[in-house]
């Protein structure tokens, strides 16, 4: 049994045979992931090894504290697991210190704020509607209630695609005027490279600290296809489940000097016991990301995003920032069809078996729940094995579905084609087939 736990089929069929209801739902979800296109930019398919670690007996353990300094007994194994995870994270990113306990990217960001600034302090970060994240000071997030955020955005759109880049002049002006204690770089819907050095220079000029939220490109950074903020930013936060392809979770990287501050912010500052099973899965993912195959994976993710961008442009879509340097693209739907909102596009594509999310574009005339954009990413389908030629097919299916969105038969036909394409690229071959 133990030897077969790496097989997702065992987790579904064996481990859950007692609970028909949840088992049936998990089989449904496996079927959904397998028969529809996964283009959500923040998602990926983990390896069976990451799945197995996440489903391990470490979920039973309580380990408040850090290796060698725990509050409960019985932590010899948990200590080794966390030490291995931290050591691998340090090696993968070339960092002096790693904290692998945050339950999520949001927790990691909150811990960074707790470590670096005081409640009420001013923080300069990217506006949500220009590509920032909720935890970068949205009024509905605890971050927006605890700190005073001042926001920067992107440059105006330009016909040649050279606009909609992070406006560093604006960052500098705001920093000089507002004297923030912390400047945050990092976004959730930005398709271009973010150079950390210019942010560092501005932070130094105004005496601010600098945090880089690397949630999205962490895997690309690990593979060397996006510049690394490690050693440039005071604290780097990231998620382990997006391009890094690990379990759902967060982590922080920092200098040896800031290690105690950051560790104290995570525990006891924010969290109780860590998720040891997830930490084991993070360790597995960090090791996977050190392999040469991961470097080539990351290069293919970017090549696929660029192929998808090119094909969508050919279908009449405008891309925010004129294209992509990373794993995601932001599509402005207005040129394709001024009547089509992001909400209707997302719902239409769901019916056609193409899973993605609506997203605000910079200066979006429509409200956040409606939007004029779609965000697409290639991290998951590249893991499943799709290449650049498949991206052209995907763009064609997506455009057809949106053009014929009022035609049920046409959408059913697209869905059938999607399924046929998708089934050539099974992320979990063999699992759950006979159920
Ligand atoms: C995804 C994301 C997060 C939050 O990650 P969760 O694990 O969902 O909490 C934080 N910052 C950015 C920029 C993100 O894209």
Coordinates of C-alpha atoms and ligand atoms in Angstrom, one line a residue:
X1 CA 0.0 0.0 0.0
X2 CA 2.6 2.5 1.1
X3 CA 4.6 1.9 -2.1
X4 CA 1.5 2.7 -4.2
X5 CA 0.5 5.9 -2.5
X6 CA 2.1 7.9 -5.2
X7 CA -0.6 6.7 -7.5
X8 CA -3.6 9.2 -7.5
X9 CA -5.9 6.2 -8.3
X10 CA -5.1 4.7 -4.9
X11 CA -5.9 8.0 -3.1
X12 CA -9.2 8.1 -4.9
X13 CA -10.3 4.5 -5.1
X14 CA -8.5 3.0 -2.1
X15 CA -8.2 5.6 0.6
X16 CA -11.7 6.9 0.1
X17 CA -13.6 3.7 -0.4
X18 CA -15.3 4.4 3.0
X19 CA -16.8 7.7 1.9
X20 CA -18.8 7.3 -1.3
X21 CA -19.9 10.9 -1.5
X22 CA -16.5 12.6 -1.3
X23 CA -14.9 9.9 -3.4
X24 CA -17.5 10.5 -6.2
X25 CA -16.8 14.2 -6.0
X26 CA -13.0 13.7 -6.2
X27 CA -13.5 11.4 -9.2
X28 CA -15.7 14.1 -10.8
X29 CA -13.0 16.7 -10.2
X30 CA -10.3 14.5 -11.6
X31 CA -12.6 14.0 -14.7
X32 CA -13.1 17.8 -14.9
X33 CA -9.3 18.5 -14.8
X34 CA -8.8 15.9 -17.4
X35 CA -11.5 16.7 -19.9
X36 CA -11.4 20.5 -19.9
X37 CA -8.6 23.0 -20.6
X38 CA -7.0 24.4 -17.5
X39 CA -5.9 28.0 -18.4
X40 CA -6.1 29.6 -15.0
X41 CA -2.8 31.4 -14.7
X42 CA -2.4 30.6 -11.0
X43 CA -3.0 26.8 -11.4
X44 CA -0.9 23.8 -12.2
X45 CA -0.9 20.0 -12.1
X46 CA 1.4 18.8 -9.3
X47 CA 3.3 15.6 -9.6
X48 CA 1.9 12.4 -8.1
X49 CA 4.8 12.6 -5.6
X50 CA 3.5 16.1 -4.4
X51 CA 0.0 14.7 -4.2
X52 CA 1.2 11.7 -2.1
X53 CA 3.1 13.9 0.4
X54 CA 0.1 16.1 0.7
X55 CA -2.0 13.0 1.5
X56 CA 0.5 11.7 4.1
X57 CA 0.3 10.9 7.8
X58 CA 2.1 14.2 8.6
X59 CA -1.3 15.8 8.6
X60 CA -1.7 14.2 12.0
X61 CA 1.2 16.0 13.6
X62 CA 1.3 19.2 15.7
X63 CA 4.6 21.1 15.4
X64 CA 4.2 24.7 16.7
X65 CA 7.6 26.3 16.6
X66 CA 10.5 25.6 14.4
X67 CA 12.9 22.6 14.0
X68 CA 14.8 22.1 17.3
X69 CA 12.4 24.6 19.1
X70 CA 9.0 22.9 19.2
X71 CA 6.3 23.3 21.8
X72 CA 5.1 19.6 21.5
X73 CA 6.9 16.3 21.6
X74 CA 7.3 13.7 18.9
X75 CA 8.7 16.1 16.3
X76 CA 12.0 14.4 15.3
X77 CA 10.6 13.5 11.9
X78 CA 8.8 16.8 11.4
X79 CA 12.0 18.6 12.2
X80 CA 13.9 16.7 9.6
X81 CA 11.1 17.3 7.0
X82 CA 11.0 21.1 7.7
X83 CA 14.8 21.3 7.7
X84 CA 15.0 19.6 4.4
X85 CA 12.2 21.8 2.9
X86 CA 14.0 25.0 4.2
X87 CA 17.4 23.8 2.9
X88 CA 16.0 22.9 -0.5
X89 CA 14.2 26.3 -0.7
X90 CA 17.5 28.1 0.1
X91 CA 19.4 26.1 -2.4
X92 CA 16.7 26.5 -5.2
X93 CA 16.6 30.3 -4.8
X94 CA 20.1 31.0 -3.5
X95 CA 18.7 32.5 -0.3
X96 CA 20.2 32.8 3.1
X97 CA 17.0 31.9 4.9
X98 CA 13.6 30.4 4.1
X99 CA 10.4 30.0 6.0
X100 CA 8.2 27.3 4.6
X101 CA 5.3 27.5 7.1
X102 CA 2.9 30.0 5.6
X103 CA -0.4 28.3 4.8
X104 CA -0.9 30.5 1.7
X105 CA 0.5 33.3 -0.3
X106 CA -1.8 35.7 1.6
X107 CA -0.4 34.5 4.9
X108 CA 3.2 34.9 3.6
X109 CA 2.4 38.5 2.6
X110 CA 0.8 39.3 5.9
X111 CA 3.9 37.9 7.7
X112 CA 6.2 40.0 5.6
X113 CA 4.2 43.2 6.5
X114 CA 4.2 42.1 10.2
X115 CA 8.0 41.7 10.0
X116 CA 8.9 44.8 8.1
X117 CA 6.4 47.6 9.2
X118 CA 4.1 48.7 12.0
X119 CA 0.3 49.0 11.7
X120 CA -0.6 52.4 10.3
X121 CA 2.6 52.7 8.3
X122 CA 2.5 53.6 4.7
X123 CA 3.1 50.9 2.1
X124 CA 3.5 51.6 -1.7
X125 CA 2.2 48.7 -3.9
X126 CA 0.5 48.1 -7.2
X127 CA -3.2 48.9 -7.6
X128 CA -5.5 45.9 -7.7
X129 CA -7.2 47.0 -10.9
X130 CA -3.8 47.4 -12.6
X131 CA -2.5 43.9 -11.7
X132 CA -1.8 44.1 -8.0
X133 CA -3.2 41.5 -5.4
X134 CA -5.9 41.8 -2.8
X135 CA -3.2 41.5 -0.1
X136 CA -1.5 44.6 -1.6
X137 CA -3.9 46.9 0.3
X138 CA -7.4 46.3 -1.1
X139 CA -9.9 47.9 1.2
X140 CA -11.7 44.5 1.6
X141 CA -8.4 42.9 2.7
X142 CA -7.1 43.1 6.3
X143 CA -4.0 44.6 4.7
X144 CA -5.9 47.6 3.6
X145 CA -7.3 48.1 7.1
X146 CA -4.0 47.7 9.0
X147 CA -1.8 49.8 6.8
X148 CA -2.0 52.9 4.7
X149 CA -1.5 51.9 1.1
X150 CA -0.5 54.2 -1.7
X151 CA -0.8 52.7 -5.1
X152 CA 1.1 52.8 -8.4
X153 CA 0.0 51.5 -11.7
X154 CA 1.0 51.0 -15.3
X155 CA 1.8 53.4 -18.1
X156 CA -0.9 54.2 -20.7
X157 CA -1.6 51.7 -23.4
X158 CA 0.3 52.4 -26.7
X159 CA -0.7 51.2 -30.2
X160 CA 2.7 49.5 -30.6
X161 CA 2.3 47.4 -27.5
X162 CA 5.1 49.3 -25.6
X163 CA 2.7 50.7 -23.0
X164 CA 1.0 49.1 -19.9
X165 CA 4.3 48.6 -18.2
X166 CA 4.9 49.2 -14.5
X167 CA 5.3 53.0 -14.3
X168 CA 8.6 53.3 -12.4
X169 CA 8.5 57.1 -12.6
X170 CA 5.1 57.0 -10.8
X171 CA 6.6 54.6 -8.2
X172 CA 9.5 57.1 -7.6
X173 CA 7.2 60.1 -7.5
X174 CA 4.8 58.4 -5.0
X175 CA 7.8 57.2 -2.9
X176 CA 9.3 60.7 -2.7
X177 CA 6.0 62.3 -1.9
X178 CA 4.6 59.7 0.5
X179 CA 7.8 58.3 2.1
X180 CA 6.5 54.8 2.5
X181 CA 8.2 52.4 5.0
X182 CA 7.8 49.6 2.4
X183 CA 7.6 49.3 -1.3
X184 CA 6.0 46.1 -2.8
X185 CA 6.7 44.7 -6.2
X186 CA 4.8 41.8 -7.6
X187 CA 1.5 41.3 -9.3
X188 CA -1.2 38.8 -10.1
X189 CA -2.1 39.8 -13.7
X190 CA 1.0 41.3 -15.3
X191 CA 2.5 39.6 -18.4
X192 CA 5.9 41.3 -18.5
X193 CA 9.2 40.8 -16.6
X194 CA 9.5 42.7 -13.4
X195 CA 13.1 43.9 -12.8
X196 CA 13.8 44.1 -9.1
X197 CA 16.7 46.5 -9.2
X198 CA 14.8 49.7 -10.1
X199 CA 12.5 49.1 -7.1
X200 CA 15.5 48.6 -4.9
X201 CA 17.0 51.9 -6.0
X202 CA 13.8 53.8 -5.3
X203 CA 13.4 52.1 -1.9
X204 CA 17.0 53.0 -1.0
X205 CA 16.5 56.6 -2.1
X206 CA 13.5 57.1 0.3
X207 CA 14.8 54.8 3.1
X208 CA 12.0 52.2 2.5
X209 CA 12.3 48.5 2.7
X210 CA 11.5 46.4 -0.3
X211 CA 9.4 43.3 -0.6
X212 CA 8.9 41.3 -3.8
X213 CA 5.8 39.2 -4.0
X214 CA 6.8 36.5 -6.4
X215 CA 3.6 34.4 -6.1
X216 CA 3.1 34.0 -9.8
X217 CA 6.6 33.7 -11.4
X218 CA 8.3 31.7 -8.5
X219 CA 8.7 28.7 -10.8
X220 CA 10.1 30.9 -13.6
X221 CA 12.5 32.5 -11.1
X222 CA 13.6 29.1 -9.8
X223 CA 14.3 28.0 -13.4
X224 CA 16.2 31.2 -14.3
X225 CA 13.7 32.4 -16.9
X226 CA 12.6 35.5 -14.8
X227 CA 15.1 37.7 -12.9
X228 CA 15.4 36.8 -9.3
X229 CA 14.6 39.3 -6.6
X230 CA 16.5 37.1 -4.0
X231 CA 19.3 39.2 -2.5
X232 CA 17.8 42.4 -4.0
X233 CA 14.5 42.6 -2.0
X234 CA 14.6 42.5 1.9
X235 CA 11.9 39.8 1.8
X236 CA 10.6 37.7 -1.1
X237 CA 7.2 36.0 -0.6
X238 CA 5.9 33.4 -3.0
X239 CA 3.2 30.7 -3.4
X240 CA 4.3 27.1 -4.0
X241 CA 1.3 26.1 -6.2
X242 CA 1.4 28.4 -9.2
X243 CA 4.3 28.2 -11.7
X244 CA 6.4 26.4 -9.0
X245 CA 4.0 23.4 -9.3
X246 CA 4.0 22.3 -5.7
X247 CA 1.2 22.0 -3.1
X248 CA -1.1 24.9 -2.2
X249 CA 0.9 27.1 0.2
X250 CA 3.2 30.0 0.7
X251 CA 6.8 30.7 1.7
X252 CA 9.2 33.5 2.5
X253 CA 12.9 34.1 1.6
X254 CA 15.1 36.6 3.4
X255 CA 18.6 37.3 4.6
X256 CA 20.1 35.7 7.7
X257 CA 19.8 39.1 9.4
X258 CA 16.0 39.2 8.9
X259 CA 15.4 35.5 9.7
X260 CA 14.3 35.9 13.3
X261 CA 12.0 38.7 12.4
X262 CA 10.3 36.8 9.6
X263 CA 10.1 33.6 11.5
X264 CA 8.5 35.3 14.5
X265 CA 5.9 37.0 12.2
X266 CA 4.8 33.6 10.8
X267 CA 4.8 31.9 14.2
X268 CA 3.6 33.0 16.7
X269 CA 2.7 36.2 14.9
X270 CA 0.1 34.8 12.5
X271 CA -0.3 31.0 12.6
X272 CA -0.5 28.1 15.0
X273 CA 0.8 24.7 14.0
X274 CA 2.3 24.4 10.5
X275 CA 0.8 22.0 7.9
X276 CA 3.6 19.4 8.1
X277 CA 2.2 17.3 5.3
X278 CA 2.2 20.4 3.0
X279 CA 5.7 21.2 4.1
X280 CA 6.8 17.7 3.0
X281 CA 5.1 18.3 -0.3
X282 CA 6.8 21.7 -0.6
X283 CA 10.2 19.9 -0.1
X284 CA 9.2 17.4 -2.9
X285 CA 8.3 20.3 -5.2
X286 CA 11.6 22.2 -4.4
X287 CA 13.6 19.1 -5.3
X288 CA 11.6 18.7 -8.5
X289 CA 12.3 22.3 -9.4
X290 CA 16.0 21.8 -9.1
X291 CA 16.0 19.2 -11.9
X292 CA 17.2 20.1 -15.4
X293 CA 13.7 19.0 -16.7
X294 CA 12.1 21.8 -14.7
X295 CA 14.3 24.5 -16.4
X296 CA 13.1 23.2 -19.8
X297 CA 9.5 23.1 -18.5
X298 CA 9.7 26.7 -17.5
X299 CA 11.1 27.7 -20.9
X300 CA 8.3 25.8 -22.6
X301 CA 5.7 27.6 -20.3
X302 CA 6.9 30.9 -21.7
X303 CA 7.2 29.7 -25.3
X304 CA 3.6 28.4 -25.0
X305 CA 2.4 31.7 -23.6
X306 CA 4.0 33.6 -26.4
X307 CA 2.5 31.1 -29.0
X308 CA -0.9 31.5 -27.4
X309 CA -0.4 35.3 -27.5
X310 CA 0.5 35.3 -31.2
X311 CA -2.4 33.1 -32.1
X312 CA -4.9 35.2 -30.1
X313 CA -3.7 38.3 -31.8
X314 CA -4.3 36.6 -35.1
X315 CA -7.9 36.0 -34.0
X316 CA -8.4 39.7 -33.4
X317 CA -7.8 40.0 -29.7
X318 CA -5.7 42.9 -28.2
X319 CA -3.2 41.8 -25.5
X320 CA -2.5 44.1 -22.6
X321 CA 1.1 45.2 -22.7
X322 CA 1.3 43.8 -26.3
X323 CA 2.2 40.2 -25.3
X324 CA 4.0 38.3 -22.6
X325 CA 7.4 37.5 -21.2
X326 CA 6.1 35.0 -18.6
X327 CA 3.4 32.3 -18.2
X328 CA 0.3 34.5 -18.5
X329 CA -1.5 36.9 -20.8
X330 CA -4.2 39.4 -20.2
X331 CA -6.6 39.7 -23.0
X332 CA -8.5 42.9 -23.7
X333 CA -11.8 41.7 -25.2
X334 CA -13.0 45.1 -26.5
X335 CA -11.3 45.0 -29.9
X336 CA -12.5 41.5 -30.5
X337 CA -16.1 42.4 -29.6
X338 CA -17.0 45.6 -27.7
X339 CA -20.2 44.0 -26.4
X340 CA -18.4 41.0 -24.8
X341 CA -17.6 41.4 -21.1
X342 CA -15.1 39.3 -19.2
X343 CA -17.9 37.8 -17.2
X344 CA -19.8 36.6 -20.3
X345 CA -16.6 35.4 -21.9
X346 CA -15.6 33.3 -18.8
X347 CA -19.1 31.8 -18.6
X348 CA -19.2 31.0 -22.3
X349 CA -15.8 29.4 -22.2
X350 CA -16.8 27.3 -19.2
X351 CA -19.6 25.9 -21.3
X352 CA -17.0 25.1 -24.0
X353 CA -14.7 23.3 -21.6
X354 CA -12.1 26.1 -21.5
X355 CA -11.4 27.1 -17.9
X356 CA -10.0 30.6 -17.2
X357 CA -10.9 33.7 -15.3
X358 CA -12.2 37.1 -16.1
X359 CA -9.9 39.9 -15.0
X360 CA -9.9 43.7 -15.0
X361 CA -7.6 45.3 -17.5
X362 CA -5.8 48.5 -16.7
X363 CA -8.4 51.4 -16.6
X364 CA -11.2 48.9 -17.2
X365 CA -14.4 50.7 -18.0
X366 CA -16.5 47.8 -16.5
X367 CA -16.8 47.0 -12.8
X368 CA -14.6 44.3 -11.2
X369 CA -17.3 41.7 -11.2
X370 CA -17.9 42.2 -14.9
X371 CA -14.6 43.3 -16.4
X372 CA -13.4 43.6 -20.0
X373 CA -10.6 41.1 -19.8
X374 CA -9.6 37.5 -19.5
X375 CA -6.5 36.2 -17.9
X376 CA -4.9 33.0 -19.4
X377 CA -1.9 31.0 -18.3
X378 CA 0.1 28.1 -19.7
X379 CA 1.7 26.6 -16.6
X380 CA -0.8 23.8 -16.2
X381 CA -1.3 22.7 -19.8
X382 CA 2.5 22.8 -20.3
X383 CA 2.9 20.4 -17.4
X384 CA 0.3 18.2 -19.1
X385 CA 2.5 18.2 -22.2
X386 CA 1.0 20.7 -24.6
X387 CA 3.3 22.6 -27.0
X388 CA 3.3 25.6 -29.2
X389 CA 1.2 24.0 -32.0
X390 CA -1.5 23.0 -29.5
X391 CA -1.6 26.7 -28.3
X392 CA -2.7 27.7 -31.8
X393 CA -5.5 25.1 -31.7
X394 CA -6.5 26.4 -28.2
X395 CA -6.7 30.0 -29.5
X396 CA -8.9 28.9 -32.4
X397 CA -11.3 27.0 -30.1
X398 CA -11.4 29.9 -27.7
X399 CA -12.2 32.4 -30.4
X400 CA -14.8 30.2 -32.0
X401 CA -16.6 29.7 -28.7
X402 CA -16.7 33.4 -28.0
X403 CA -17.8 34.3 -31.6
X404 CA -20.6 31.8 -31.5
X405 CA -21.5 32.2 -27.8
X406 CA -25.3 32.3 -28.5
X407 CA -25.2 29.0 -30.5
X408 CA -25.5 26.0 -28.2
X409 CA -24.7 23.5 -30.8
X410 CA -21.5 25.4 -31.7
X411 CA -20.4 25.5 -28.1
X412 CA -21.1 21.7 -27.7
X413 CA -19.0 21.1 -30.8
X414 CA -16.1 23.2 -29.3
X415 CA -16.5 21.3 -26.0
X416 CA -16.1 18.0 -27.8
X417 CA -13.0 19.2 -29.7
X418 CA -11.5 20.5 -26.4
X419 CA -12.1 17.2 -24.8
X420 CA -10.5 15.3 -27.7
X421 CA -7.4 17.6 -27.5
X422 CA -7.3 17.5 -23.7
X423 CA -7.4 13.7 -23.5
X424 CA -4.1 13.5 -25.5
X425 CA -2.4 15.2 -22.6
X426 CA -3.4 13.4 -19.4
X427 CA -1.6 14.9 -16.3
X428 CA -2.4 11.7 -14.3
X429 CA -2.2 8.8 -16.7
X430 CA -4.2 5.7 -15.6
X431 CA -5.7 7.2 -12.4
X432 CA -9.3 6.6 -11.6
X433 CA -10.1 5.2 -15.1
X434 CA -12.2 2.3 -14.2
X435 CA -14.4 4.2 -11.6
Ligands
LIG1 C1 -1.8 34.3 -5.7 C2 -1.3 35.5 -5.1 C3 -1.2 35.7 -3.8 C4 -1.9 34.9 -2.7 O1 -1.8 33.5 -2.7 P1 -2.9 32.6 -2.0 O2 -2.2 31.3 -1.8 O3 -4.1 32.6 -2.8 O4 -3.2 33.3 -0.7 C5 -0.5 36.8 -3.3 N1 0.1 37.7 -4.1 C6 0.0 37.5 -5.4 C7 0.7 38.5 -6.3 C8 -0.7 36.4 -6.0 O5 -0.7 36.3 -7.3

